[in-house]
Tab-separated table of C-alpha atoms and ligand atoms in Angstrom:
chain	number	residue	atom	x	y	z
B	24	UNK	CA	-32.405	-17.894	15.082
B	25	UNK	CA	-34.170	-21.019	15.608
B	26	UNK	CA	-33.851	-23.138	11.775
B	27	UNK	CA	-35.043	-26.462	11.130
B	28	UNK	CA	-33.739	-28.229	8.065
B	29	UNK	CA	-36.229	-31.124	6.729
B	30	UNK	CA	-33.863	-33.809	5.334
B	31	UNK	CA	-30.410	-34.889	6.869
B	32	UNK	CA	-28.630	-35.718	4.075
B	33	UNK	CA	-25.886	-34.453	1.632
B	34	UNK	CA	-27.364	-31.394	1.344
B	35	UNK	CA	-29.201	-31.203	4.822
B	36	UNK	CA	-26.750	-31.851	6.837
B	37	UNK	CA	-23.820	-29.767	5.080
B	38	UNK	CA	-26.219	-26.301	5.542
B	39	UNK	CA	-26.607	-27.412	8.906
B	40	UNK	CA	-23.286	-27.699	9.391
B	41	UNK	CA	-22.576	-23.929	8.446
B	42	UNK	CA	-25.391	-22.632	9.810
B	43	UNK	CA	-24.995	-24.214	13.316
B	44	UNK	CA	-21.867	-21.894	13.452
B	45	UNK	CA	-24.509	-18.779	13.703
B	46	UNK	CA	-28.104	-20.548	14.827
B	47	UNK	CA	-29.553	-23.499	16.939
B	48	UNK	CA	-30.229	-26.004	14.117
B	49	UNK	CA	-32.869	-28.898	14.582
B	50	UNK	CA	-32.478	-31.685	11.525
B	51	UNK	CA	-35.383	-33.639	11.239
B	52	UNK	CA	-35.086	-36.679	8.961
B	53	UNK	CA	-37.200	-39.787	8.344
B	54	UNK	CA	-34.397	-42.139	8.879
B	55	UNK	CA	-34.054	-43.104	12.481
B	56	UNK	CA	-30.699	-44.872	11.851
B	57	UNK	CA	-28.884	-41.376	10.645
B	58	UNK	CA	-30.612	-39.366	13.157
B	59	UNK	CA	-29.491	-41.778	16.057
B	60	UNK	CA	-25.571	-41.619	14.360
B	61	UNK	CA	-25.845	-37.787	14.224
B	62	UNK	CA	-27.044	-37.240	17.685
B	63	UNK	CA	-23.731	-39.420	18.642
B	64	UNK	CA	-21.787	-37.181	16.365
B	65	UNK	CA	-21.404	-39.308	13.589
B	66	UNK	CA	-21.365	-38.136	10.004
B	67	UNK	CA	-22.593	-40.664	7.028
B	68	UNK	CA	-21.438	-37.630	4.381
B	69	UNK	CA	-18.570	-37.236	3.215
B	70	UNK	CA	-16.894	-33.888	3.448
B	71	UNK	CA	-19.236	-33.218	6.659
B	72	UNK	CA	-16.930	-33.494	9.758
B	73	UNK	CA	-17.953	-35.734	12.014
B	74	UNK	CA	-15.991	-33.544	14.521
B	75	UNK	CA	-17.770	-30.236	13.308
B	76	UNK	CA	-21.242	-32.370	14.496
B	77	UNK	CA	-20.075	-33.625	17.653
B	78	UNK	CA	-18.508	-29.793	18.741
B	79	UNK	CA	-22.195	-28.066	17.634
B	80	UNK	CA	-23.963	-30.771	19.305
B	81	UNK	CA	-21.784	-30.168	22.765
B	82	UNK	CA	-22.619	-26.354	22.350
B	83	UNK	CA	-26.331	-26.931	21.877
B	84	UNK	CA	-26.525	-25.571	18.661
B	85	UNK	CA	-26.906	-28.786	16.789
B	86	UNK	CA	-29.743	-31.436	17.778
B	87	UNK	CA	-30.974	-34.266	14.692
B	88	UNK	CA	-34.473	-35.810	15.112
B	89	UNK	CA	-37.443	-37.783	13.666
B	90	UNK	CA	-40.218	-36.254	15.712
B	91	UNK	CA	-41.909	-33.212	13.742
B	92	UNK	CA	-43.053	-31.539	16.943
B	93	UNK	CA	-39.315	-30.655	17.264
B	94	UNK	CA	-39.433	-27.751	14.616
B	95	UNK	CA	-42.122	-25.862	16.549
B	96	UNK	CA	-41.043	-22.487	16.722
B	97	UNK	CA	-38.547	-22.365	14.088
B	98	UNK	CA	-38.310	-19.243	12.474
B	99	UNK	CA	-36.862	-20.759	9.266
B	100	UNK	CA	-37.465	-24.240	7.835
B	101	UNK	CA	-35.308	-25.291	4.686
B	102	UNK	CA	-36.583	-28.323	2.952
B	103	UNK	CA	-33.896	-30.320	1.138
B	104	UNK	CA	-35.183	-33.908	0.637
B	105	UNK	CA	-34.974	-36.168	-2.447
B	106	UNK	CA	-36.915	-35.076	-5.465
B	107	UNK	CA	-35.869	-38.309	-7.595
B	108	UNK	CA	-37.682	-39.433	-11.084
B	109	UNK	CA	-40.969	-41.746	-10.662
B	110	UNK	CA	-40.693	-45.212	-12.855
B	111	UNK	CA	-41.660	-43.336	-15.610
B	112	UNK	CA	-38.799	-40.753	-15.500
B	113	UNK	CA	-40.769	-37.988	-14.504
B	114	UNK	CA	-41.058	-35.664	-11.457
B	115	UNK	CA	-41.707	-37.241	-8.248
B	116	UNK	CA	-42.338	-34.724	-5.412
B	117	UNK	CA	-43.632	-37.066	-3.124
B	118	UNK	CA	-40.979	-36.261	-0.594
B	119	UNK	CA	-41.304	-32.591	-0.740
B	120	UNK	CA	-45.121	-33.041	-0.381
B	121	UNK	CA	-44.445	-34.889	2.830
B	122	UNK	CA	-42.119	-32.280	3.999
B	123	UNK	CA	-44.573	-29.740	3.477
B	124	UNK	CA	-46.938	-31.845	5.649
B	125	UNK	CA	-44.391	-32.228	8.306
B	126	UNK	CA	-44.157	-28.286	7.948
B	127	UNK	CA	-47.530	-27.759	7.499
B	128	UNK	CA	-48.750	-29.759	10.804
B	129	UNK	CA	-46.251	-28.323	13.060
B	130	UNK	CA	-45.456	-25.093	12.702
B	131	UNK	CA	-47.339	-22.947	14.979
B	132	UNK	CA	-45.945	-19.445	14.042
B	133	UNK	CA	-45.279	-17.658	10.437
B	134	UNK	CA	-42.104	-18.880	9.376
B	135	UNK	CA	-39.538	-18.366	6.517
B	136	UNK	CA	-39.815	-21.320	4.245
B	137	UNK	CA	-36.814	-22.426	2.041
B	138	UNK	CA	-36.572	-24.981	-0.495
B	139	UNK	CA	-33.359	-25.911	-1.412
B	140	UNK	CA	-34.047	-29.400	-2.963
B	141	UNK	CA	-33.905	-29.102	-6.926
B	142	UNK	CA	-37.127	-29.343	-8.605
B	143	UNK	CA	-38.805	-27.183	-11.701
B	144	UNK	CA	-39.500	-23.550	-11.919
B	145	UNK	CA	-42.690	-23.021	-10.083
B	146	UNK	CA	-42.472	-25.541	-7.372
B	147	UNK	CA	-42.049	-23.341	-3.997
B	148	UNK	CA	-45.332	-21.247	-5.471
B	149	UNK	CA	-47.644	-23.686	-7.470
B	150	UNK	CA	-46.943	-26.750	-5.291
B	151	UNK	CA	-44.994	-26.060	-1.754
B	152	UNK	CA	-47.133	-22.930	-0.787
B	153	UNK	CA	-50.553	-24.440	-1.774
B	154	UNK	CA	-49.169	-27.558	-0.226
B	155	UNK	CA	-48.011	-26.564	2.987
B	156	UNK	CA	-51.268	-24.489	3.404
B	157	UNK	CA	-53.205	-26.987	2.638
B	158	UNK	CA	-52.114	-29.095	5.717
B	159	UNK	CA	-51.797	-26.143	8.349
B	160	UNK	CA	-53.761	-26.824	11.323
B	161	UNK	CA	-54.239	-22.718	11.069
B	162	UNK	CA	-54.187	-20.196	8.827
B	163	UNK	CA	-50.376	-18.580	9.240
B	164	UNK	CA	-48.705	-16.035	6.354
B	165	UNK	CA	-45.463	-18.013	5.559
B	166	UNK	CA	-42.947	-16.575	3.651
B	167	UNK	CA	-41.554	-18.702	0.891
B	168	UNK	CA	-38.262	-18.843	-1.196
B	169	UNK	CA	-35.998	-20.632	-3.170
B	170	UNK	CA	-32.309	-20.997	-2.844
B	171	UNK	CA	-31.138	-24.167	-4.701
B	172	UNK	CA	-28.127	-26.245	-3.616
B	173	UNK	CA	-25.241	-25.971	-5.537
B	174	UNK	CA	-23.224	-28.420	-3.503
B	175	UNK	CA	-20.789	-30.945	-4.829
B	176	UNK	CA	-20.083	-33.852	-3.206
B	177	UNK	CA	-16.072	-34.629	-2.385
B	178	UNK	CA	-15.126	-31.407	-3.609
B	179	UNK	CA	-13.216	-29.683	-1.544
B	180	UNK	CA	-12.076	-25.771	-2.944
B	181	UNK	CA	-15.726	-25.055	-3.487
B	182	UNK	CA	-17.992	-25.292	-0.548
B	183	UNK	CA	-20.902	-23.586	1.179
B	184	UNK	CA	-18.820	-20.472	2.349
B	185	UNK	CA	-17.956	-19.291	-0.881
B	186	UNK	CA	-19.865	-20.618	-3.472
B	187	UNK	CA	-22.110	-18.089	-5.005
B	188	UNK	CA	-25.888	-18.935	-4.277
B	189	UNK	CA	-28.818	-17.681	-6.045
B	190	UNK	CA	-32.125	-17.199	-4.168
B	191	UNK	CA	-35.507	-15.157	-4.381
B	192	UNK	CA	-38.335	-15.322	-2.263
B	193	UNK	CA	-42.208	-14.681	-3.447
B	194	UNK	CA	-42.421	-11.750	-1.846
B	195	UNK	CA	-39.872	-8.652	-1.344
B	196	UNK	CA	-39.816	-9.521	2.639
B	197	UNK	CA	-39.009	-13.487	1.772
B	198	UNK	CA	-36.201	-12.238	-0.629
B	199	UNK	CA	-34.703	-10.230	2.312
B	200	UNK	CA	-34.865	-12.493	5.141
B	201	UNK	CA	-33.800	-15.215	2.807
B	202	UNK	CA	-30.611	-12.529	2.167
B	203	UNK	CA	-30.089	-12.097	5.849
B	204	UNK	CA	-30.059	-16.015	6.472
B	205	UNK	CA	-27.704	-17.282	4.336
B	206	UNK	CA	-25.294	-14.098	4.501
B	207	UNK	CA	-24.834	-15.545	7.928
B	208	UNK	CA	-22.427	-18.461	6.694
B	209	UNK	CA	-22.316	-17.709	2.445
B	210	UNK	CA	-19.774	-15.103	0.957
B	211	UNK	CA	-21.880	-14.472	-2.449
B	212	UNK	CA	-25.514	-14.527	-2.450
B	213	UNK	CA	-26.898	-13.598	-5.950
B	214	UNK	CA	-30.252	-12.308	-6.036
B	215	UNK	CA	-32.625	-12.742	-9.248
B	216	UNK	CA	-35.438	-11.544	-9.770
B	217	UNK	CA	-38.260	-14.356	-9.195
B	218	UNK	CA	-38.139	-17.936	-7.617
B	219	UNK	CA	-38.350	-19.380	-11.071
B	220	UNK	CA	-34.789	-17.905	-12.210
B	221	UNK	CA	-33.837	-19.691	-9.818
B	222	UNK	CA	-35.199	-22.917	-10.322
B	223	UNK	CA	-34.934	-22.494	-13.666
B	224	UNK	CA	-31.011	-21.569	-13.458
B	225	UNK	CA	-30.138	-24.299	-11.322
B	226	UNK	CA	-31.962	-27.071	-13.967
B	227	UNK	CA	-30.038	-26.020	-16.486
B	228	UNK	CA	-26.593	-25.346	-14.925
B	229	UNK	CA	-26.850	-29.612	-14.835
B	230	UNK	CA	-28.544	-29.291	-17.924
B	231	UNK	CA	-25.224	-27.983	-19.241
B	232	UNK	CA	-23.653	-30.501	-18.096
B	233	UNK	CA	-25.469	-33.506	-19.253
B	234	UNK	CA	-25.505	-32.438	-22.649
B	235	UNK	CA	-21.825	-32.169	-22.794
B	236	UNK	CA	-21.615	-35.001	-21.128
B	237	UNK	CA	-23.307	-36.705	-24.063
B	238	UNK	CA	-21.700	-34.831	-26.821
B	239	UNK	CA	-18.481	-36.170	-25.729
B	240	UNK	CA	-19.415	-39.911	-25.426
B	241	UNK	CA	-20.992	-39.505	-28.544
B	242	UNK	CA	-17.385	-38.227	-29.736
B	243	UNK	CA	-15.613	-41.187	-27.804
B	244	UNK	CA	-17.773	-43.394	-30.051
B	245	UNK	CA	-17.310	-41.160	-33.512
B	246	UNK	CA	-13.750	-41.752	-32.650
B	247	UNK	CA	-13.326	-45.025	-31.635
B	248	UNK	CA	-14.718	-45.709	-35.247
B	249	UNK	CA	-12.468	-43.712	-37.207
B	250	UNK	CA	-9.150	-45.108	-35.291
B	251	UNK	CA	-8.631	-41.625	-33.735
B	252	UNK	CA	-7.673	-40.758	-29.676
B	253	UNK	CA	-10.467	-38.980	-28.218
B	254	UNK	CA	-8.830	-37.791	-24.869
B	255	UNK	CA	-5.916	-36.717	-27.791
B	256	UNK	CA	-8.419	-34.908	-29.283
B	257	UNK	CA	-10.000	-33.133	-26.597
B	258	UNK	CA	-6.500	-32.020	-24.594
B	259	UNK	CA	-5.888	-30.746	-28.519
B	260	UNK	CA	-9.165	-28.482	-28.956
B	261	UNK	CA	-8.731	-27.715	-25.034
B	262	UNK	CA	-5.834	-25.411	-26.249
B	263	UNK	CA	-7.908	-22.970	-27.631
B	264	UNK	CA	-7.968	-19.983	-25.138
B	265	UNK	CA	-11.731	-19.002	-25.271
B	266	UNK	CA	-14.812	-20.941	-26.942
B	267	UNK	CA	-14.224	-24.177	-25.552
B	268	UNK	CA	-14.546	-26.023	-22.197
B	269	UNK	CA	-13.228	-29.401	-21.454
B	270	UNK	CA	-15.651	-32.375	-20.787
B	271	UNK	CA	-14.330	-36.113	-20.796
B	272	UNK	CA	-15.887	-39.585	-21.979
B	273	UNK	CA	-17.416	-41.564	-19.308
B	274	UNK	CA	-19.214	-44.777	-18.624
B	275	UNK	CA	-22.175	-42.125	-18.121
B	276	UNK	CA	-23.862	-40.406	-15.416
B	277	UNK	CA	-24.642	-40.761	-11.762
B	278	UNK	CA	-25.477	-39.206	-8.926
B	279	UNK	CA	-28.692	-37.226	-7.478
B	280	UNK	CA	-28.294	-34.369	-10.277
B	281	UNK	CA	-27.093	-35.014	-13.519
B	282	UNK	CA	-28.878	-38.072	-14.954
B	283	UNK	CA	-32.099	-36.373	-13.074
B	284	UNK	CA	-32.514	-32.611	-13.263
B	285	UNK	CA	-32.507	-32.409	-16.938
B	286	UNK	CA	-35.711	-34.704	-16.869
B	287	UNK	CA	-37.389	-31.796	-14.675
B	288	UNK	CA	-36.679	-29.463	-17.065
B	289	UNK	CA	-38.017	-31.653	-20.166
B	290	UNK	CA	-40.926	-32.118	-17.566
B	291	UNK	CA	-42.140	-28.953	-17.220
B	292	UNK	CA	-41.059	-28.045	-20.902
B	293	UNK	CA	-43.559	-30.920	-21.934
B	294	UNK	CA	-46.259	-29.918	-20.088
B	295	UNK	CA	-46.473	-26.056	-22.170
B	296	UNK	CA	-46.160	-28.016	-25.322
B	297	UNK	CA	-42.513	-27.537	-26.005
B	298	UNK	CA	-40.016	-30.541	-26.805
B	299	UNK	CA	-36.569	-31.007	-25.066
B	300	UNK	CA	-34.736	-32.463	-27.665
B	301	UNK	CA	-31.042	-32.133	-26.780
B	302	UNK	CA	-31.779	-33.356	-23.042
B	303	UNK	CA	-34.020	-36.462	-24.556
B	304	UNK	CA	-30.984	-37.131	-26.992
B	305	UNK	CA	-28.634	-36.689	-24.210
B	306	UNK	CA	-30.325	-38.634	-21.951
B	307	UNK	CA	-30.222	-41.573	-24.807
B	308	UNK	CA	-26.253	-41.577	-25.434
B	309	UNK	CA	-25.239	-41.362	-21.407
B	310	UNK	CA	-27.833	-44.344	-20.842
B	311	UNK	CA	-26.643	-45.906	-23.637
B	312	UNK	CA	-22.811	-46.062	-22.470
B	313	UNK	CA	-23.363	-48.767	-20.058
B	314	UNK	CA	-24.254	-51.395	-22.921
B	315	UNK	CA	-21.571	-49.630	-25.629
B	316	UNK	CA	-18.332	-50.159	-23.760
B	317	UNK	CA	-19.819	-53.975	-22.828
B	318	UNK	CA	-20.004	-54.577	-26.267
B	319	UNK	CA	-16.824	-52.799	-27.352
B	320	UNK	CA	-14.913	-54.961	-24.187
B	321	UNK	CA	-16.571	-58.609	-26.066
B	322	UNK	CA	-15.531	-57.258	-29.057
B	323	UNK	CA	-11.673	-57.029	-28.321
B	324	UNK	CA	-12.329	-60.765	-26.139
B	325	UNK	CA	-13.113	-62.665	-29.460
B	326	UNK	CA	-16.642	-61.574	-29.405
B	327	UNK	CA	-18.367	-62.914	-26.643
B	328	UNK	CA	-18.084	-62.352	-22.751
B	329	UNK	CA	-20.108	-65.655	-22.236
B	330	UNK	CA	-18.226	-67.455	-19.294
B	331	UNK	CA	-15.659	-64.582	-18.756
B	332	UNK	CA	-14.564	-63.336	-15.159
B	333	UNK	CA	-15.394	-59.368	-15.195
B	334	UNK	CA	-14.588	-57.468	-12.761
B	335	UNK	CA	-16.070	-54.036	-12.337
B	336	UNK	CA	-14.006	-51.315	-10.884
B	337	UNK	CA	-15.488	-48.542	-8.933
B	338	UNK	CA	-19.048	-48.793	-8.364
B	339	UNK	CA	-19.601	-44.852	-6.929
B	340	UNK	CA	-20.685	-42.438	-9.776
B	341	UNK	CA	-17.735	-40.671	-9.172
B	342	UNK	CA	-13.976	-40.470	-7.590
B	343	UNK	CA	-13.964	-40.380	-4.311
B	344	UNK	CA	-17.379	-40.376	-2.396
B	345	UNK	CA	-19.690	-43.733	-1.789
B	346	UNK	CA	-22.762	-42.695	-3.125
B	347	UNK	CA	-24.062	-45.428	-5.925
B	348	UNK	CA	-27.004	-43.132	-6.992
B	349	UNK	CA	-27.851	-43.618	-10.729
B	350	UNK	CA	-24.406	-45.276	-11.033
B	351	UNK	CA	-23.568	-46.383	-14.948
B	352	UNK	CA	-22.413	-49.075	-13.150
B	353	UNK	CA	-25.288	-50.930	-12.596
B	354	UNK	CA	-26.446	-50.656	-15.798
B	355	UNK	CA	-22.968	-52.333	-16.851
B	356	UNK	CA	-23.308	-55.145	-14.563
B	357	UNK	CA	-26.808	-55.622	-16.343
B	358	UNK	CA	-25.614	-55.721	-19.806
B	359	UNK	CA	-22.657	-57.621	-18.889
B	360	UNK	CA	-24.610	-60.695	-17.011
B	361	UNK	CA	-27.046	-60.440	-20.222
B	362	UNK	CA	-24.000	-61.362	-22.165
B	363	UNK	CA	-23.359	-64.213	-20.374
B	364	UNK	CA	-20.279	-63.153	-18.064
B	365	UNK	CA	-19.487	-63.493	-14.657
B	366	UNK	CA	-19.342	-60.077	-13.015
B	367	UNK	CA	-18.208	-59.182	-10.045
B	368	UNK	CA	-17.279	-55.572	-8.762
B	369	UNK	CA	-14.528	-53.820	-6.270
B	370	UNK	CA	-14.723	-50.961	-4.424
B	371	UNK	CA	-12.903	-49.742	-1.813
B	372	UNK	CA	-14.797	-46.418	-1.020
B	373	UNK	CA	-18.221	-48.042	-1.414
B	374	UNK	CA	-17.270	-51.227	0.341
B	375	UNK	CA	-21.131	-52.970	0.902
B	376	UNK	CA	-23.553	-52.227	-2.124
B	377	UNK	CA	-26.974	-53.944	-3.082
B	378	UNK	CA	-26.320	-56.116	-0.090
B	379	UNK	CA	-23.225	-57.549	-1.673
B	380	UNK	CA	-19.513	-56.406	-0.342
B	381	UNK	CA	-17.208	-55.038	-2.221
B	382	UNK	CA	-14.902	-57.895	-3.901
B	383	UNK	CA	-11.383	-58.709	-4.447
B	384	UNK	CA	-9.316	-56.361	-6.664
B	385	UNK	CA	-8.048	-58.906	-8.676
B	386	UNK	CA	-8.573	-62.367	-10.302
B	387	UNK	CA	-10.444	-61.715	-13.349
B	388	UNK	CA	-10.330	-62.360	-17.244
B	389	UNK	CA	-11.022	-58.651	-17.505
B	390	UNK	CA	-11.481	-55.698	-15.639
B	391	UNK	CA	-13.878	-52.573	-16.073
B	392	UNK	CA	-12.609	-49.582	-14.265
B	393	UNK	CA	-16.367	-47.235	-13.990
B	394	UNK	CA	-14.796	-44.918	-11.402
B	395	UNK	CA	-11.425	-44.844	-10.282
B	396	UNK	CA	-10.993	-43.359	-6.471
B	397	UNK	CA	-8.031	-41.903	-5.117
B	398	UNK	CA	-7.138	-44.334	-2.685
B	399	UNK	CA	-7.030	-47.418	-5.182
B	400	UNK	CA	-3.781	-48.072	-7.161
B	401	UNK	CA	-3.083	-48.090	-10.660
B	402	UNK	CA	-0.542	-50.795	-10.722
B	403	UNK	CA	-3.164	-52.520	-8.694
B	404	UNK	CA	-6.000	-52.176	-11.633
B	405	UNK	CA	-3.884	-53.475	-13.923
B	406	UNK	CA	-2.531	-56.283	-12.133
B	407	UNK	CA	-6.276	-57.430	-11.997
B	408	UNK	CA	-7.001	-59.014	-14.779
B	409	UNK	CA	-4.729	-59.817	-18.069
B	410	UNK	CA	-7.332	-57.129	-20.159
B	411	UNK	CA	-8.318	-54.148	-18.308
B	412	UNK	CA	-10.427	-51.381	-19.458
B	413	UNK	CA	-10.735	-48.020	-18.928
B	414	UNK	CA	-13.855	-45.320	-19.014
B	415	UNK	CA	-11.992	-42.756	-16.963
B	416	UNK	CA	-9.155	-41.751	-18.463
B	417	UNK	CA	-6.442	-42.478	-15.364
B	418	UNK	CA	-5.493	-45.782	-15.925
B	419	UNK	CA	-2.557	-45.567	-18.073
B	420	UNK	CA	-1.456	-48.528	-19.696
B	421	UNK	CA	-5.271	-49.934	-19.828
B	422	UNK	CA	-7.153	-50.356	-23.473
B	423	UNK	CA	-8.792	-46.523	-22.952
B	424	UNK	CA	-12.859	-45.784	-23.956
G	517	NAD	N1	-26.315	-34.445	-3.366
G	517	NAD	C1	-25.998	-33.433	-4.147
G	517	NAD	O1	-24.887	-33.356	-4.631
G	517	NAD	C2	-26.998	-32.332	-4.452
G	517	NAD	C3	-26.508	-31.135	-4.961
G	517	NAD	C4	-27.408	-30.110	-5.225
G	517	NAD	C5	-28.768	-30.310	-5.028
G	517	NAD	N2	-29.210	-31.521	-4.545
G	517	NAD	C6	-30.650	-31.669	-4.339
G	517	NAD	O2	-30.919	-31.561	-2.943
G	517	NAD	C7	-32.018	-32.399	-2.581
G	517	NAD	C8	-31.592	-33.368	-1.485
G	517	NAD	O3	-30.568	-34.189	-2.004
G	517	NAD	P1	-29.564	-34.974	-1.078
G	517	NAD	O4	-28.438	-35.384	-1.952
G	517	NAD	O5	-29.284	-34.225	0.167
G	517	NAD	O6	-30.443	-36.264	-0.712
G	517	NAD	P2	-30.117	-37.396	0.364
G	517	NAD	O7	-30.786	-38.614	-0.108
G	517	NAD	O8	-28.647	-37.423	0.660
G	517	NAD	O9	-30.819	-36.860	1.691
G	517	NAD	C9	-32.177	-36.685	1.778
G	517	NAD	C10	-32.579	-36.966	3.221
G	517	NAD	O10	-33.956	-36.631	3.338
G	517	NAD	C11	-34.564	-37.581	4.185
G	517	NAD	N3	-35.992	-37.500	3.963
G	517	NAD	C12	-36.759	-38.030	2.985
G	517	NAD	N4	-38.037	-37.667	3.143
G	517	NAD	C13	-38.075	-36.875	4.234
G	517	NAD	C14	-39.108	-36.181	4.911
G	517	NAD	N5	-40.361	-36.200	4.485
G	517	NAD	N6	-38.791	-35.505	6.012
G	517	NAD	C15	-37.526	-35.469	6.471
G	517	NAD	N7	-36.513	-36.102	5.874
G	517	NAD	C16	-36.790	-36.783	4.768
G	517	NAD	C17	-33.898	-38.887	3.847
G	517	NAD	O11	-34.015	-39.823	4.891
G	517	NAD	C18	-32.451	-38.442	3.624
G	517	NAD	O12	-31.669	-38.537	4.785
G	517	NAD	C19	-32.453	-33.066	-3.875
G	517	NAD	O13	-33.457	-32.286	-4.462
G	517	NAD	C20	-31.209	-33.001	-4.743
G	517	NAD	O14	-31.503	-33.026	-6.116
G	517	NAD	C21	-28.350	-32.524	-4.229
C-alpha cells in the first residue's frame, strides 16, 4: 500500500520505519532541514537507524518530503504531529488542524485516516473528520481511526513490533482496515470498542503516571522532613509481591507526554463540568520540584546560592535521549538564577541547547545532577564540584533528593 505519515518525528518517523518494511512510505513534514537529512539517510531520532532509512530509501520504499501534493494517492494517511499545551495549558490542536488541511487539500481518493498523535477522546470524530472535510476540494467518504502511540523514546525491549496497540476506527470497515495495517509490522493489536477508549486509555495510561510521579515527590519531601530515606523506603514497600508498583523521586517531568497529556484529560473533563483534582494537584508538586530542590541545595550552602557556581547536570528529561521537551531543568536554571547563582549546565547527550553548548563537567561550587545519561561518569559528577546533588537516584556518594 501506498501510506503517507504527516509528521517526521519521534513518532513519525519510527512507524515509518516499520512500515516501510511492508509499504512505500511518503513522510511529509514541515521542517525542510529533517526532510533534506532523511532523504540523505540521516536519522535526528534516536533509536531510528539511520541505516534502516538509508536501506528503505535505496529500495524505494522510503521517500521524506515537504510538498503535500506528494501524498496524492495514498491509501492511508497517519497523522502524528505535536499536540502541545497553548500558554494557557490547555489543548492546542493547531498542528493537527493543519495536518488535516494538508490531508484535506490533497487527497484525491477515499483514504484510511489515522491519528496517532495523543489528544482527548473525541478528537478523530468531533474535530479531525469535520476538519478534514471541511477543507476537501471534493466530497470523498474517508475512513477515520485512532491508534495512539505508545512509543518510548531510548527504550529499547519495547518497540513497535511488539508492543500491544489499541485502535478503533468510526466505522466497522475503518476498525478493519486499521487491523489489517498495523498487523503488517505490530504483534498485538487490541481492539476496543470506540475511538474514544482509545483516546481515553492512552490519556490516562500517562495519567497514571504523572500522578505517581507526584505522589512520590511529595513523599521525597514528607521524608526529607522527618529525617527518613525515601529511595530506603520505597526499595522497602517495593518488597511487597502484589499491590504496589515502584515509582522514584525526580526533579519532575519532561518530555512530549507526561507533563502534557494529563492536561488533555483535565481539558475535556472541564469542559462537561467535572474537576480533575488529582492531575491539577499533580501537576502542582512535579512543577513545583524545580524550585524545592533549589531551595533545599541553598539551604545545605549556608542559605543562599547568591554568587555560587552551579552547575546543572543533564539537561534531557530523561537518561539517554536529547530531547529537552518540558525539561525540569529549565525550570531549575530559572529558580536558581532568581536566587542569585551562577548556573551553568553539562550535557553530553544534548550537547547545544537554547543556543548555548553544553559546558564543562566540572568547576563548580555545586553541582545539580537533573538527568544522569549512560555515557557520563559517576566519579566524573562528583569530581565536579566539592557539593553535588542528586534528583536521580544513581549518583552514589552525592547528598540524594
Ligand atoms: N515522543 C513520544 O515519546 C510520544 C509517545 C507517544 C505519543 N506521542 C504523541 O505523538 C505526537 C507526535 O509527537 P512526536 O514526539 O513525534 O513529535 P515531534 O515533535 O518529534 O515530531 C513532530 C513532527 O511533526 C512536524 N510537523 C508539525 N506540523 C506539521 C504539519 N502540519 N505537517 C507535517 N508535519 C508537521 C514537525 O516538524 C516534527 O518533525 C504527539 O501527539 C505526541 O504527544 C509522542
Amino acid at each position: 500500500m501506498r501510506i503517507s505519515i504527516i509528521g517526521q518525528g519521534y513518532v513519525g518517523l519510527t512507524i515509518s520505519v516499520f512500515a516501510g518494511e511492508s509499504h512505500e512510505v511518503v513522510g511529509f513534514d514541515v521542517n525542510p532541514s529533517i526532510v533534506e537529512r532523511l532523504n540523505k539517510g540521516i536519522s535526528h531520532i534516536e533509536g531510528v537507524d539511520s541505516l534502516a532509512i538509508a536501506k528503505l530509501i535505496a529500495k524505494g520504499k522510503y521517500k521524506a518530503t515537504t510538498n503535500p501534493a506528494e501524498i496524492k494517492g495514498s491509501e492511508i494517511m497517519v497523522i502524528a504531529v505535536p499536540t502541545p499545551l497553548n500558554s494557557e495549558r490547555k489543548p492546542d490542536l493547531s498542528y493537527i488542524d493543519s495536518a488535516c488541511k494538508v490531508i484535506g487539500e490533497n487527497l484525491d481518493a477515499p483514504a484510511l485516516i489515522i491519528n496517532e498523535s495523543t489528544s482527548y477522546p473525541g478528537t478523530i470524530r468531533n474535530y479531525i473528520k469535520p476538519a478534514t472535510e471541511k477543507y476537501s476540494k471534493v466530497k470523498l467518504d474517508h475512513e477515520y481511526a485512532i491508534s495512539p502511540e505508545r512509543v518510548d523514546p531510548g527504550r529499547v525491549e519495547w518497540n513497535q513490533k511488539n508492543t500491544p496497540r489499541l485502535f478503533a476506527g468510526l466505522t466497522p470497515e475503518a476498525t478493519k482496515r486499521t487491523k489489517e495495517f498495523y498487523s503488517t509490522f505490530c504483534d498485538n493489536l487490541v481492539e476496543v470498542s470506540s475511538p474514544e477508549v482509545a483516546e481515553a486509555a492512552k490519556l490516562f495510561e500517562n495519567t497514571f503516571r504523572q500522578v505517581n510521579i507526584a505522589l512520590v515527590n511529595e513523599l521525597a519531601q514528607i521524608s526529607h522532613a522527618l529525617g527518613i530515606d525515601v529511595r530506603e523506603t520505597l526499595e522497602a514497600a517495593n518488597t511487597k509481591p502484589y499491590g504496589f508498583m515502584k515509582f522514584t523521586p525526580s526533579a519532575g517531568v519532561g518530555g512530549h507526554c507526561i507533563p502534557v497529556d494529563p492536561s488533555y484529560l483535565a481539558h475535556l473533563a472541564s469542559e462537561h463540568g467535572v474537576r480533575a483534582t488529582f492531575i491539577e494537584r499533580a501537576n502542582e508538586v512535579n512543577l513545583e520540584m524545580p524550585q524545592y530542590i533549589a531551595q533545599r541545595v541553598a539551604s545545605d550552602n549556608g542559605g543562599s546560592l547568591k554568587g555560587k557556581k552551579v552547575l546543572v547536570v543533564g539537561v534531557a528529561y530523561k537518561p539517554n535521549v536529547a530531547d529537552t521537551r518540558e525539561t525540569p531543568a529549565e525550570h531549575l536554571i530559572e529558580a536558581l538564577n532568581e536566587m542569585g547563582a551562577v548556573v551553568s549546565w553539562s550535557d553530553e547527550v544534548v550537547r547545544s541547547w537554547k543556543g548555548e553548548s553544553s559546558g564543562a563537567l566540572g568547576g563548580a561550587d555545586i553541582a545539580i545532577v537533573v538527568t544522569k545519561h549512560d555515557v557520563v561518569e559517576i566519579a566524573a559528577i562528583l569530581k565536579a564540584a566539592p557539593y553535588v546533588f542528586d534528583t536521580t537516584g544513581k549518583v552514589i556518594g552525592a547528598v540524594q533528593l
